[in-house]
mmCIF file of N, CA and C in Angstrom:
data_model
loop_
_atom_site.group_PDB
_atom_site.id
_atom_site.type_symbol
_atom_site.label_atom_id
_atom_site.label_comp_id
_atom_site.label_asym_id
_atom_site.label_seq_id
_atom_site.Cartn_x
_atom_site.Cartn_y
_atom_site.Cartn_z
ATOM 1 N N MET A 1 18.319 -222.733 73.514
ATOM 2 C CA MET A 1 18.476 -221.445 72.889
ATOM 3 C C MET A 1 19.712 -220.742 73.436
ATOM 4 N N GLY A 2 20.123 -221.038 74.636
ATOM 5 C CA GLY A 2 21.267 -220.322 75.213
ATOM 6 C C GLY A 2 20.783 -219.131 76.010
ATOM 7 N N ARG A 3 21.553 -218.067 75.979
ATOM 8 C CA ARG A 3 21.157 -216.897 76.762
ATOM 9 C C ARG A 3 20.072 -216.108 76.029
ATOM 10 N N GLN A 4 19.145 -215.599 76.824
ATOM 11 C CA GLN A 4 18.032 -214.822 76.281
ATOM 12 C C GLN A 4 18.454 -213.366 76.182
ATOM 13 N N LEU A 5 18.425 -212.827 74.978
ATOM 14 C CA LEU A 5 18.869 -211.459 74.746
ATOM 15 C C LEU A 5 17.710 -210.481 74.581
ATOM 16 N N TYR A 6 16.492 -210.983 74.533
ATOM 17 C CA TYR A 6 15.336 -210.099 74.366
ATOM 18 C C TYR A 6 14.619 -209.950 75.699
ATOM 19 N N GLU A 7 13.820 -208.885 75.803
ATOM 20 C CA GLU A 7 13.117 -208.592 77.051
ATOM 21 C C GLU A 7 11.655 -209.007 76.932
ATOM 22 N N ALA A 8 11.146 -209.568 78.023
ATOM 23 C CA ALA A 8 9.726 -209.900 78.108
ATOM 24 C C ALA A 8 9.125 -209.065 79.230
ATOM 25 N N ALA A 9 7.855 -208.708 79.079
ATOM 26 C CA ALA A 9 7.176 -207.930 80.121
ATOM 27 C C ALA A 9 6.960 -208.807 81.347
ATOM 28 N N ALA A 10 6.552 -208.187 82.441
ATOM 29 C CA ALA A 10 6.334 -208.926 83.689
ATOM 30 C C ALA A 10 5.264 -209.998 83.518
ATOM 31 N N ASN A 11 4.277 -209.735 82.660
ATOM 32 C CA ASN A 11 3.207 -210.717 82.450
ATOM 33 C C ASN A 11 3.589 -211.771 81.413
ATOM 34 N N GLY A 12 4.804 -211.691 80.893
ATOM 35 C CA GLY A 12 5.284 -212.692 79.946
ATOM 36 C C GLY A 12 5.080 -212.312 78.489
ATOM 37 N N SER A 13 4.397 -211.208 78.239
ATOM 38 C CA SER A 13 4.172 -210.809 76.849
ATOM 39 C C SER A 13 5.449 -210.200 76.268
ATOM 40 N N ILE A 14 5.553 -210.285 74.965
ATOM 41 C CA ILE A 14 6.748 -209.807 74.271
ATOM 42 C C ILE A 14 6.313 -208.879 73.147
ATOM 43 N N ASP A 15 6.966 -207.730 73.061
ATOM 44 C CA ASP A 15 6.758 -206.835 71.921
ATOM 45 C C ASP A 15 7.693 -207.330 70.815
ATOM 46 N N PHE A 16 7.164 -208.218 69.977
ATOM 47 C CA PHE A 16 7.998 -208.900 68.990
ATOM 48 C C PHE A 16 8.682 -207.927 68.038
ATOM 49 N N LYS A 17 7.940 -206.944 67.568
ATOM 50 C CA LYS A 17 8.517 -206.005 66.606
ATOM 51 C C LYS A 17 9.696 -205.254 67.220
ATOM 52 N N ALA A 18 9.494 -204.714 68.398
ATOM 53 C CA ALA A 18 10.560 -203.946 69.050
ATOM 54 C C ALA A 18 11.756 -204.836 69.371
ATOM 55 N N GLN A 19 11.494 -206.033 69.871
ATOM 56 C CA GLN A 19 12.594 -206.917 70.249
ATOM 57 C C GLN A 19 13.360 -207.421 69.028
ATOM 58 N N LEU A 20 12.639 -207.738 67.946
ATOM 59 C CA LEU A 20 13.334 -208.174 66.735
ATOM 60 C C LEU A 20 14.164 -207.041 66.134
ATOM 61 N N LEU A 21 13.640 -205.831 66.187
ATOM 62 C CA LEU A 21 14.426 -204.686 65.702
ATOM 63 C C LEU A 21 15.677 -204.477 66.554
ATOM 64 N N ALA A 22 15.526 -204.597 67.864
ATOM 65 C CA ALA A 22 16.681 -204.442 68.758
ATOM 66 C C ALA A 22 17.714 -205.535 68.490
ATOM 67 N N LEU A 23 17.245 -206.769 68.304
ATOM 68 C CA LEU A 23 18.175 -207.863 68.013
ATOM 69 C C LEU A 23 18.846 -207.659 66.655
ATOM 70 N N HIS A 24 18.109 -207.126 65.715
ATOM 71 C CA HIS A 24 18.706 -206.860 64.404
ATOM 72 C C HIS A 24 19.833 -205.832 64.523
ATOM 73 N N ARG A 25 19.562 -204.785 65.279
ATOM 74 C CA ARG A 25 20.616 -203.777 65.495
ATOM 75 C C ARG A 25 21.833 -204.412 66.170
ATOM 76 N N GLU A 26 21.565 -205.257 67.152
ATOM 77 C CA GLU A 26 22.660 -205.926 67.859
ATOM 78 C C GLU A 26 23.414 -206.861 66.917
ATOM 79 N N LEU A 27 22.691 -207.518 66.030
ATOM 80 C CA LEU A 27 23.330 -208.405 65.059
ATOM 81 C C LEU A 27 24.261 -207.618 64.142
ATOM 82 N N VAL A 28 23.786 -206.492 63.654
ATOM 83 C CA VAL A 28 24.629 -205.656 62.787
ATOM 84 C C VAL A 28 25.885 -205.217 63.535
ATOM 85 N N ALA A 29 25.712 -204.792 64.782
ATOM 86 C CA ALA A 29 26.867 -204.359 65.578
ATOM 87 C C ALA A 29 27.831 -205.522 65.806
ATOM 88 N N ASN A 30 27.303 -206.714 66.093
ATOM 89 C CA ASN A 30 28.166 -207.874 66.336
ATOM 90 C C ASN A 30 28.901 -208.309 65.074
ATOM 91 N N VAL A 31 28.236 -208.238 63.932
ATOM 92 C CA VAL A 31 28.916 -208.600 62.684
ATOM 93 C C VAL A 31 30.025 -207.595 62.394
ATOM 94 N N LEU A 32 29.736 -206.327 62.607
ATOM 95 C CA LEU A 32 30.768 -205.296 62.413
ATOM 96 C C LEU A 32 31.942 -205.537 63.362
ATOM 97 N N GLU A 33 31.628 -205.875 64.600
ATOM 98 C CA GLU A 33 32.684 -206.157 65.581
ATOM 99 C C GLU A 33 33.469 -207.404 65.183
ATOM 100 N N LEU A 34 32.783 -208.413 64.638
ATOM 101 C CA LEU A 34 33.462 -209.627 64.175
ATOM 102 C C LEU A 34 34.443 -209.293 63.056
ATOM 103 N N VAL A 35 34.019 -208.467 62.131
ATOM 104 C CA VAL A 35 34.916 -208.073 61.037
ATOM 105 C C VAL A 35 36.121 -207.321 61.594
ATOM 106 N N THR A 36 35.874 -206.443 62.548
ATOM 107 C CA THR A 36 36.972 -205.689 63.167
ATOM 108 C C THR A 36 37.939 -206.637 63.871
ATOM 109 N N VAL A 37 37.413 -207.601 64.605
ATOM 110 C CA VAL A 37 38.264 -208.571 65.314
ATOM 111 C C VAL A 37 39.051 -209.401 64.310
ATOM 112 N N LEU A 38 38.418 -209.803 63.218
ATOM 113 C CA LEU A 38 39.129 -210.597 62.210
ATOM 114 C C LEU A 38 40.291 -209.815 61.597
ATOM 115 N N VAL A 39 40.132 -208.508 61.506
ATOM 116 C CA VAL A 39 41.210 -207.679 60.947
ATOM 117 C C VAL A 39 42.293 -207.431 61.993
ATOM 118 N N ASP A 40 41.879 -207.061 63.214
ATOM 119 C CA ASP A 40 42.845 -206.651 64.242
ATOM 120 C C ASP A 40 43.428 -207.823 65.031
ATOM 121 N N LYS A 41 42.570 -208.707 65.540
ATOM 122 C CA LYS A 41 43.023 -209.821 66.391
ATOM 123 C C LYS A 41 42.343 -211.114 65.929
ATOM 124 N N PRO A 42 42.817 -211.716 64.872
ATOM 125 C CA PRO A 42 42.167 -212.899 64.305
ATOM 126 C C PRO A 42 42.014 -214.064 65.274
ATOM 127 N N SER A 43 42.811 -214.129 66.293
ATOM 128 C CA SER A 43 42.727 -215.251 67.230
ATOM 129 C C SER A 43 41.485 -215.169 68.122
ATOM 130 N N LEU A 44 40.824 -214.025 68.197
ATOM 131 C CA LEU A 44 39.654 -213.847 69.066
ATOM 132 C C LEU A 44 38.322 -214.001 68.318
ATOM 133 N N TRP A 45 38.352 -214.573 67.127
ATOM 134 C CA TRP A 45 37.155 -214.662 66.299
ATOM 135 C C TRP A 45 36.062 -215.544 66.910
ATOM 136 N N ALA A 46 36.431 -216.580 67.639
ATOM 137 C CA ALA A 46 35.450 -217.555 68.134
ATOM 138 C C ALA A 46 34.407 -216.905 69.043
ATOM 139 N N ARG A 47 34.850 -216.031 69.926
ATOM 140 C CA ARG A 47 33.911 -215.363 70.844
ATOM 141 C C ARG A 47 32.911 -214.511 70.062
ATOM 142 N N GLN A 48 33.397 -213.797 69.049
ATOM 143 C CA GLN A 48 32.506 -212.945 68.256
ATOM 144 C C GLN A 48 31.520 -213.778 67.433
ATOM 145 N N VAL A 49 31.988 -214.901 66.919
ATOM 146 C CA VAL A 49 31.084 -215.789 66.168
ATOM 147 C C VAL A 49 30.003 -216.319 67.104
ATOM 148 N N GLU A 50 30.360 -216.635 68.337
ATOM 149 C CA GLU A 50 29.375 -217.099 69.320
ATOM 150 C C GLU A 50 28.359 -216.000 69.614
ATOM 151 N N ASN A 51 28.817 -214.750 69.719
ATOM 152 C CA ASN A 51 27.892 -213.632 69.954
ATOM 153 C C ASN A 51 26.900 -213.484 68.797
ATOM 154 N N VAL A 52 27.408 -213.576 67.575
ATOM 155 C CA VAL A 52 26.528 -213.490 66.399
ATOM 156 C C VAL A 52 25.538 -214.651 66.416
ATOM 157 N N GLY A 53 26.023 -215.838 66.731
ATOM 158 C CA GLY A 53 25.148 -217.013 66.804
ATOM 159 C C GLY A 53 24.071 -216.863 67.861
ATOM 160 N N ALA A 54 24.427 -216.308 69.012
ATOM 161 C CA ALA A 54 23.441 -216.112 70.086
ATOM 162 C C ALA A 54 22.343 -215.153 69.647
ATOM 163 N N VAL A 55 22.720 -214.083 68.974
ATOM 164 C CA VAL A 55 21.712 -213.127 68.491
ATOM 165 C C VAL A 55 20.804 -213.809 67.473
ATOM 166 N N LEU A 56 21.391 -214.554 66.554
ATOM 167 C CA LEU A 56 20.588 -215.241 65.535
ATOM 168 C C LEU A 56 19.656 -216.279 66.155
ATOM 169 N N ARG A 57 20.135 -217.013 67.153
ATOM 170 C CA ARG A 57 19.270 -217.998 67.820
ATOM 171 C C ARG A 57 18.103 -217.317 68.525
ATOM 172 N N ASN A 58 18.369 -216.167 69.152
ATOM 173 C CA ASN A 58 17.297 -215.418 69.812
ATOM 174 C C ASN A 58 16.277 -214.912 68.792
ATOM 175 N N MET A 59 16.760 -214.422 67.657
ATOM 176 C CA MET A 59 15.844 -213.958 66.609
ATOM 177 C C MET A 59 15.006 -215.120 66.082
ATOM 178 N N GLN A 60 15.636 -216.260 65.889
ATOM 179 C CA GLN A 60 14.913 -217.432 65.407
ATOM 180 C C GLN A 60 13.877 -217.884 66.434
ATOM 181 N N HIS A 61 14.228 -217.839 67.696
ATOM 182 C CA HIS A 61 13.292 -218.229 68.753
ATOM 183 C C HIS A 61 12.072 -217.306 68.751
ATOM 184 N N LEU A 62 12.295 -216.003 68.626
ATOM 185 C CA LEU A 62 11.165 -215.067 68.578
ATOM 186 C C LEU A 62 10.293 -215.327 67.352
ATOM 187 N N CYS A 63 10.924 -215.600 66.228
ATOM 188 C CA CYS A 63 10.147 -215.915 65.016
ATOM 189 C C CYS A 63 9.332 -217.188 65.206
ATOM 190 N N ASN A 64 9.900 -218.179 65.860
ATOM 191 C CA ASN A 64 9.160 -219.417 66.123
ATOM 192 C C ASN A 64 7.986 -219.178 67.064
ATOM 193 N N LEU A 65 8.144 -218.247 68.010
ATOM 194 C CA LEU A 65 7.030 -217.921 68.903
ATOM 195 C C LEU A 65 5.888 -217.250 68.145
ATOM 196 N N LEU A 66 6.192 -216.616 67.032
ATOM 197 C CA LEU A 66 5.167 -215.945 66.225
ATOM 198 C C LEU A 66 4.404 -216.902 65.308
ATOM 199 N N ARG A 67 4.899 -218.100 65.112
ATOM 200 C CA ARG A 67 4.274 -219.024 64.160
ATOM 201 C C ARG A 67 2.805 -219.322 64.465
ATOM 202 N N PRO A 68 2.405 -219.590 65.700
ATOM 203 C CA PRO A 68 0.973 -219.830 65.945
ATOM 204 C C PRO A 68 0.107 -218.621 65.580
ATOM 205 N N THR A 69 0.599 -217.437 65.857
ATOM 206 C CA THR A 69 -0.141 -216.224 65.492
ATOM 207 C C THR A 69 -0.247 -216.114 63.980
ATOM 208 N N GLN A 70 0.847 -216.393 63.303
ATOM 209 C CA GLN A 70 0.839 -216.339 61.844
ATOM 210 C C GLN A 70 -0.140 -217.370 61.284
ATOM 211 N N ALA A 71 -0.131 -218.577 61.828
ATOM 212 C CA ALA A 71 -1.048 -219.617 61.358
ATOM 213 C C ALA A 71 -2.494 -219.204 61.597
ATOM 214 N N ARG A 72 -2.767 -218.623 62.759
ATOM 215 C CA ARG A 72 -4.127 -218.181 63.081
ATOM 216 C C ARG A 72 -4.578 -217.086 62.113
ATOM 217 N N GLN A 73 -3.695 -216.132 61.823
ATOM 218 C CA GLN A 73 -4.041 -215.046 60.904
ATOM 219 C C GLN A 73 -4.243 -215.566 59.480
ATOM 220 N N THR A 74 -3.424 -216.527 59.074
ATOM 221 C CA THR A 74 -3.579 -217.119 57.747
ATOM 222 C C THR A 74 -4.911 -217.843 57.644
ATOM 223 N N LEU A 75 -5.255 -218.608 58.675
ATOM 224 C CA LEU A 75 -6.531 -219.318 58.688
ATOM 225 C C LEU A 75 -7.692 -218.337 58.680
ATOM 226 N N LEU A 76 -7.604 -217.288 59.470
ATOM 227 C CA LEU A 76 -8.656 -216.274 59.512
ATOM 228 C C LEU A 76 -8.844 -215.636 58.138
ATOM 229 N N HIS A 77 -7.748 -215.298 57.484
ATOM 230 C CA HIS A 77 -7.828 -214.691 56.154
ATOM 231 C C HIS A 77 -8.461 -215.664 55.152
ATOM 232 N N THR A 78 -8.054 -216.922 55.200
ATOM 233 C CA THR A 78 -8.605 -217.932 54.298
ATOM 234 C C THR A 78 -10.101 -218.095 54.517
ATOM 235 N N LEU A 79 -10.515 -218.156 55.777
ATOM 236 C CA LEU A 79 -11.940 -218.300 56.081
ATOM 237 C C LEU A 79 -12.730 -217.072 55.650
ATOM 238 N N GLN A 80 -12.166 -215.882 55.814
ATOM 239 C CA GLN A 80 -12.854 -214.667 55.369
ATOM 240 C C GLN A 80 -13.035 -214.665 53.856
ATOM 241 N N GLU A 81 -12.018 -215.099 53.136
ATOM 242 C CA GLU A 81 -12.140 -215.188 51.676
ATOM 243 C C GLU A 81 -13.195 -216.212 51.283
ATOM 244 N N GLU A 82 -13.225 -217.344 51.984
ATOM 245 C CA GLU A 82 -14.207 -218.382 51.687
ATOM 246 C C GLU A 82 -15.624 -217.882 51.960
ATOM 247 N N VAL A 83 -15.814 -217.188 53.060
ATOM 248 C CA VAL A 83 -17.135 -216.634 53.387
ATOM 249 C C VAL A 83 -17.554 -215.622 52.324
ATOM 250 N N ALA A 84 -16.635 -214.770 51.906
ATOM 251 C CA ALA A 84 -16.948 -213.773 50.873
ATOM 252 C C ALA A 84 -17.327 -214.457 49.561
ATOM 253 N N ALA A 85 -16.596 -215.507 49.202
ATOM 254 C CA ALA A 85 -16.909 -216.234 47.969
ATOM 255 C C ALA A 85 -18.275 -216.901 48.067
ATOM 256 N N ARG A 86 -18.589 -217.481 49.224
ATOM 257 C CA ARG A 86 -19.896 -218.122 49.393
ATOM 258 C C ARG A 86 -21.023 -217.097 49.374
ATOM 259 N N ARG A 87 -20.784 -215.934 49.960
ATOM 260 C CA ARG A 87 -21.810 -214.885 49.929
ATOM 261 C C ARG A 87 -22.043 -214.408 48.502
ATOM 262 N N ALA A 88 -20.964 -214.261 47.745
ATOM 263 C CA ALA A 88 -21.098 -213.846 46.347
ATOM 264 C C ALA A 88 -21.856 -214.903 45.545
ATOM 265 N N ALA A 89 -21.536 -216.178 45.773
ATOM 266 C CA ALA A 89 -22.235 -217.257 45.072
ATOM 267 C C ALA A 89 -23.708 -217.296 45.469
ATOM 268 N N THR A 90 -23.990 -217.078 46.752
ATOM 269 C CA THR A 90 -25.377 -217.057 47.226
ATOM 270 C C THR A 90 -26.138 -215.902 46.594
ATOM 271 N N GLN A 91 -25.513 -214.736 46.512
ATOM 272 C CA GLN A 91 -26.173 -213.582 45.895
ATOM 273 C C GLN A 91 -26.426 -213.834 44.415
ATOM 274 N N GLU A 92 -25.456 -214.441 43.745
ATOM 275 C CA GLU A 92 -25.629 -214.774 42.330
ATOM 276 C C GLU A 92 -26.781 -215.752 42.151
ATOM 277 N N LEU A 93 -26.874 -216.732 43.037
ATOM 278 C CA LEU A 93 -27.965 -217.701 42.984
ATOM 279 C C LEU A 93 -29.306 -217.016 43.229
ATOM 280 N N ARG A 94 -29.349 -216.104 44.180
ATOM 281 C CA ARG A 94 -30.592 -215.362 44.449
ATOM 282 C C ARG A 94 -30.999 -214.534 43.233
ATOM 283 N N ASP A 95 -30.026 -213.914 42.581
ATOM 284 C CA ASP A 95 -30.321 -213.139 41.371
ATOM 285 C C ASP A 95 -30.890 -214.035 40.275
ATOM 286 N N LYS A 96 -30.307 -215.220 40.096
ATOM 287 C CA LYS A 96 -30.799 -216.163 39.080
ATOM 288 C C LYS A 96 -32.210 -216.638 39.418
ATOM 289 N N VAL A 97 -32.475 -216.888 40.694
ATOM 290 C CA VAL A 97 -33.822 -217.299 41.116
ATOM 291 C C VAL A 97 -34.817 -216.184 40.822
ATOM 292 N N ALA A 98 -34.433 -214.944 41.109
ATOM 293 C CA ALA A 98 -35.324 -213.808 40.834
ATOM 294 C C ALA A 98 -35.588 -213.685 39.334
ATOM 295 N N GLN A 99 -34.562 -213.880 38.518
ATOM 296 C CA GLN A 99 -34.744 -213.834 37.066
ATOM 297 C C GLN A 99 -35.673 -214.953 36.606
ATOM 298 N N ALA A 100 -35.488 -216.150 37.156
ATOM 299 C CA ALA A 100 -36.338 -217.283 36.780
ATOM 300 C C ALA A 100 -37.780 -217.040 37.196
ATOM 301 N N GLU A 101 -37.984 -216.507 38.401
ATOM 302 C CA GLU A 101 -39.345 -216.214 38.857
ATOM 303 C C GLU A 101 -39.990 -215.157 37.975
ATOM 304 N N ALA A 102 -39.212 -214.149 37.578
ATOM 305 C CA ALA A 102 -39.748 -213.113 36.691
ATOM 306 C C ALA A 102 -40.120 -213.711 35.337
ATOM 307 N N ALA A 103 -39.267 -214.585 34.817
ATOM 308 C CA ALA A 103 -39.567 -215.223 33.530
ATOM 309 C C ALA A 103 -40.791 -216.118 33.641
ATOM 310 N N LEU A 104 -40.895 -216.850 34.751
ATOM 311 C CA LEU A 104 -42.051 -217.736 34.936
ATOM 312 C C LEU A 104 -43.335 -216.944 35.115
ATOM 313 N N SER A 105 -43.293 -215.859 35.853
ATOM 314 C CA SER A 105 -44.511 -215.067 36.048
ATOM 315 C C SER A 105 -44.914 -214.408 34.734
ATOM 316 N N GLY A 106 -43.954 -213.964 33.943
ATOM 317 C CA GLY A 106 -44.256 -213.409 32.619
ATOM 318 C C GLY A 106 -44.828 -214.475 31.711
ATOM 319 N N GLY A 107 -44.314 -215.678 31.793
ATOM 320 C CA GLY A 107 -44.823 -216.800 31.000
ATOM 321 C C GLY A 107 -46.230 -217.178 31.415
ATOM 322 N N ALA A 108 -46.516 -217.117 32.698
ATOM 323 C CA ALA A 108 -47.858 -217.438 33.191
ATOM 324 C C ALA A 108 -48.856 -216.413 32.679
ATOM 325 N N GLU A 109 -48.475 -215.159 32.665
ATOM 326 C CA GLU A 109 -49.369 -214.115 32.144
ATOM 327 C C GLU A 109 -49.625 -214.328 30.660
ATOM 328 N N GLN A 110 -48.603 -214.709 29.927
ATOM 329 C CA GLN A 110 -48.771 -214.967 28.498
ATOM 330 C C GLN A 110 -49.682 -216.171 28.276
ATOM 331 N N LEU A 111 -49.516 -217.219 29.106
ATOM 332 C CA LEU A 111 -50.383 -218.395 28.989
ATOM 333 C C LEU A 111 -51.832 -218.043 29.298
ATOM 334 N N GLU A 112 -52.030 -217.228 30.333
ATOM 335 C CA GLU A 112 -53.392 -216.813 30.674
ATOM 336 C C GLU A 112 -54.003 -215.999 29.537
ATOM 337 N N ALA A 113 -53.230 -215.111 28.940
ATOM 338 C CA ALA A 113 -53.726 -214.308 27.813
ATOM 339 C C ALA A 113 -54.045 -215.203 26.621
ATOM 340 N N ALA A 114 -53.176 -216.180 26.345
ATOM 341 C CA ALA A 114 -53.416 -217.099 25.224
ATOM 342 C C ALA A 114 -54.641 -217.957 25.489
ATOM 343 N N ALA A 115 -54.811 -218.402 26.747
ATOM 344 C CA ALA A 115 -55.991 -219.209 27.091
ATOM 345 C C ALA A 115 -57.260 -218.388 26.932
ATOM 346 N N ALA A 116 -57.237 -217.142 27.352
ATOM 347 C CA ALA A 116 -58.406 -216.268 27.194
ATOM 348 C C ALA A 116 -58.706 -216.056 25.720
ATOM 349 N N GLU A 117 -57.669 -215.877 24.908
ATOM 350 C CA GLU A 117 -57.856 -215.697 23.461
ATOM 351 C C GLU A 117 -58.458 -216.949 22.844
ATOM 352 N N LEU A 118 -57.979 -218.122 23.269
ATOM 353 C CA LEU A 118 -58.543 -219.384 22.761
ATOM 354 C C LEU A 118 -60.003 -219.537 23.161
ATOM 355 N N GLN A 119 -60.328 -219.145 24.397
ATOM 356 C CA GLN A 119 -61.722 -219.226 24.846
ATOM 357 C C GLN A 119 -62.598 -218.296 24.011
ATOM 358 N N ARG A 120 -62.112 -217.092 23.719
ATOM 359 C CA ARG A 120 -62.880 -216.160 22.894
ATOM 360 C C ARG A 120 -63.052 -216.719 21.481
ATOM 361 N N ALA A 121 -61.970 -217.300 20.949
ATOM 362 C CA ALA A 121 -62.051 -217.867 19.599
ATOM 363 C C ALA A 121 -63.001 -219.054 19.574
ATOM 364 N N ALA A 122 -62.962 -219.873 20.621
ATOM 365 C CA ALA A 122 -63.862 -221.033 20.686
ATOM 366 C C ALA A 122 -65.307 -220.576 20.807
ATOM 367 N N ALA A 123 -65.531 -219.549 21.613
ATOM 368 C CA ALA A 123 -66.889 -219.020 21.771
ATOM 369 C C ALA A 123 -67.376 -218.425 20.456
ATOM 370 N N ALA A 124 -66.505 -217.727 19.741
ATOM 371 C CA ALA A 124 -66.890 -217.142 18.449
ATOM 372 C C ALA A 124 -67.181 -218.236 17.442
ATOM 373 N N ALA A 125 -66.374 -219.299 17.454
ATOM 374 C CA ALA A 125 -66.604 -220.413 16.528
ATOM 375 C C ALA A 125 -67.905 -221.117 16.865
ATOM 376 N N ALA A 126 -68.211 -221.238 18.159
ATOM 377 C CA ALA A 126 -69.464 -221.885 18.568
ATOM 378 C C ALA A 126 -70.652 -221.038 18.135
ATOM 379 N N ARG A 127 -70.551 -219.723 18.252
ATOM 380 C CA ARG A 127 -71.631 -218.842 17.821
ATOM 381 C C ARG A 127 -71.801 -218.917 16.306
ATOM 382 N N ALA A 128 -70.678 -218.976 15.598
ATOM 383 C CA ALA A 128 -70.755 -219.044 14.136
ATOM 384 C C ALA A 128 -71.368 -220.363 13.701
ATOM 385 N N ALA A 129 -71.076 -221.415 14.411
ATOM 386 C CA ALA A 129 -71.625 -222.728 14.066
ATOM 387 C C ALA A 129 -73.106 -222.789 14.410
ATOM 388 N N ALA A 130 -73.535 -222.080 15.418
ATOM 389 C CA ALA A 130 -74.932 -222.084 15.840
ATOM 390 C C ALA A 130 -75.782 -221.276 14.860
ATOM 391 N N THR A 131 -75.258 -220.360 14.167
ATOM 392 C CA THR A 131 -76.052 -219.547 13.246
ATOM 393 C C THR A 131 -76.080 -220.063 11.875
#
């Protein structure tokens, strides 16, 4: 990576947002300085290009350090969506089961009523046949 232009805390942690913003500001200043050097002293361009490159390499290094965090957050988001979808599907299934149970219990009551009606009709027919 070359020289490290960003600051890390004593415990090794890095405030990525603050450091990337600082490097961005430094990059803008270095590009402006490069343009100025190209206009005023074109022979000194190499040093300024190296400065711009160093800032960009540091920014890229910080972005690469963020990749595991980004992957973890992406996985967490994907798993949360999957859990939500499964919960919704489970609730839909429970609703369908409740509807089926209601239909079956209503059907059982109708069958019991029809069976009672048939028994009454059979008893009436038996009485009519006996007389």
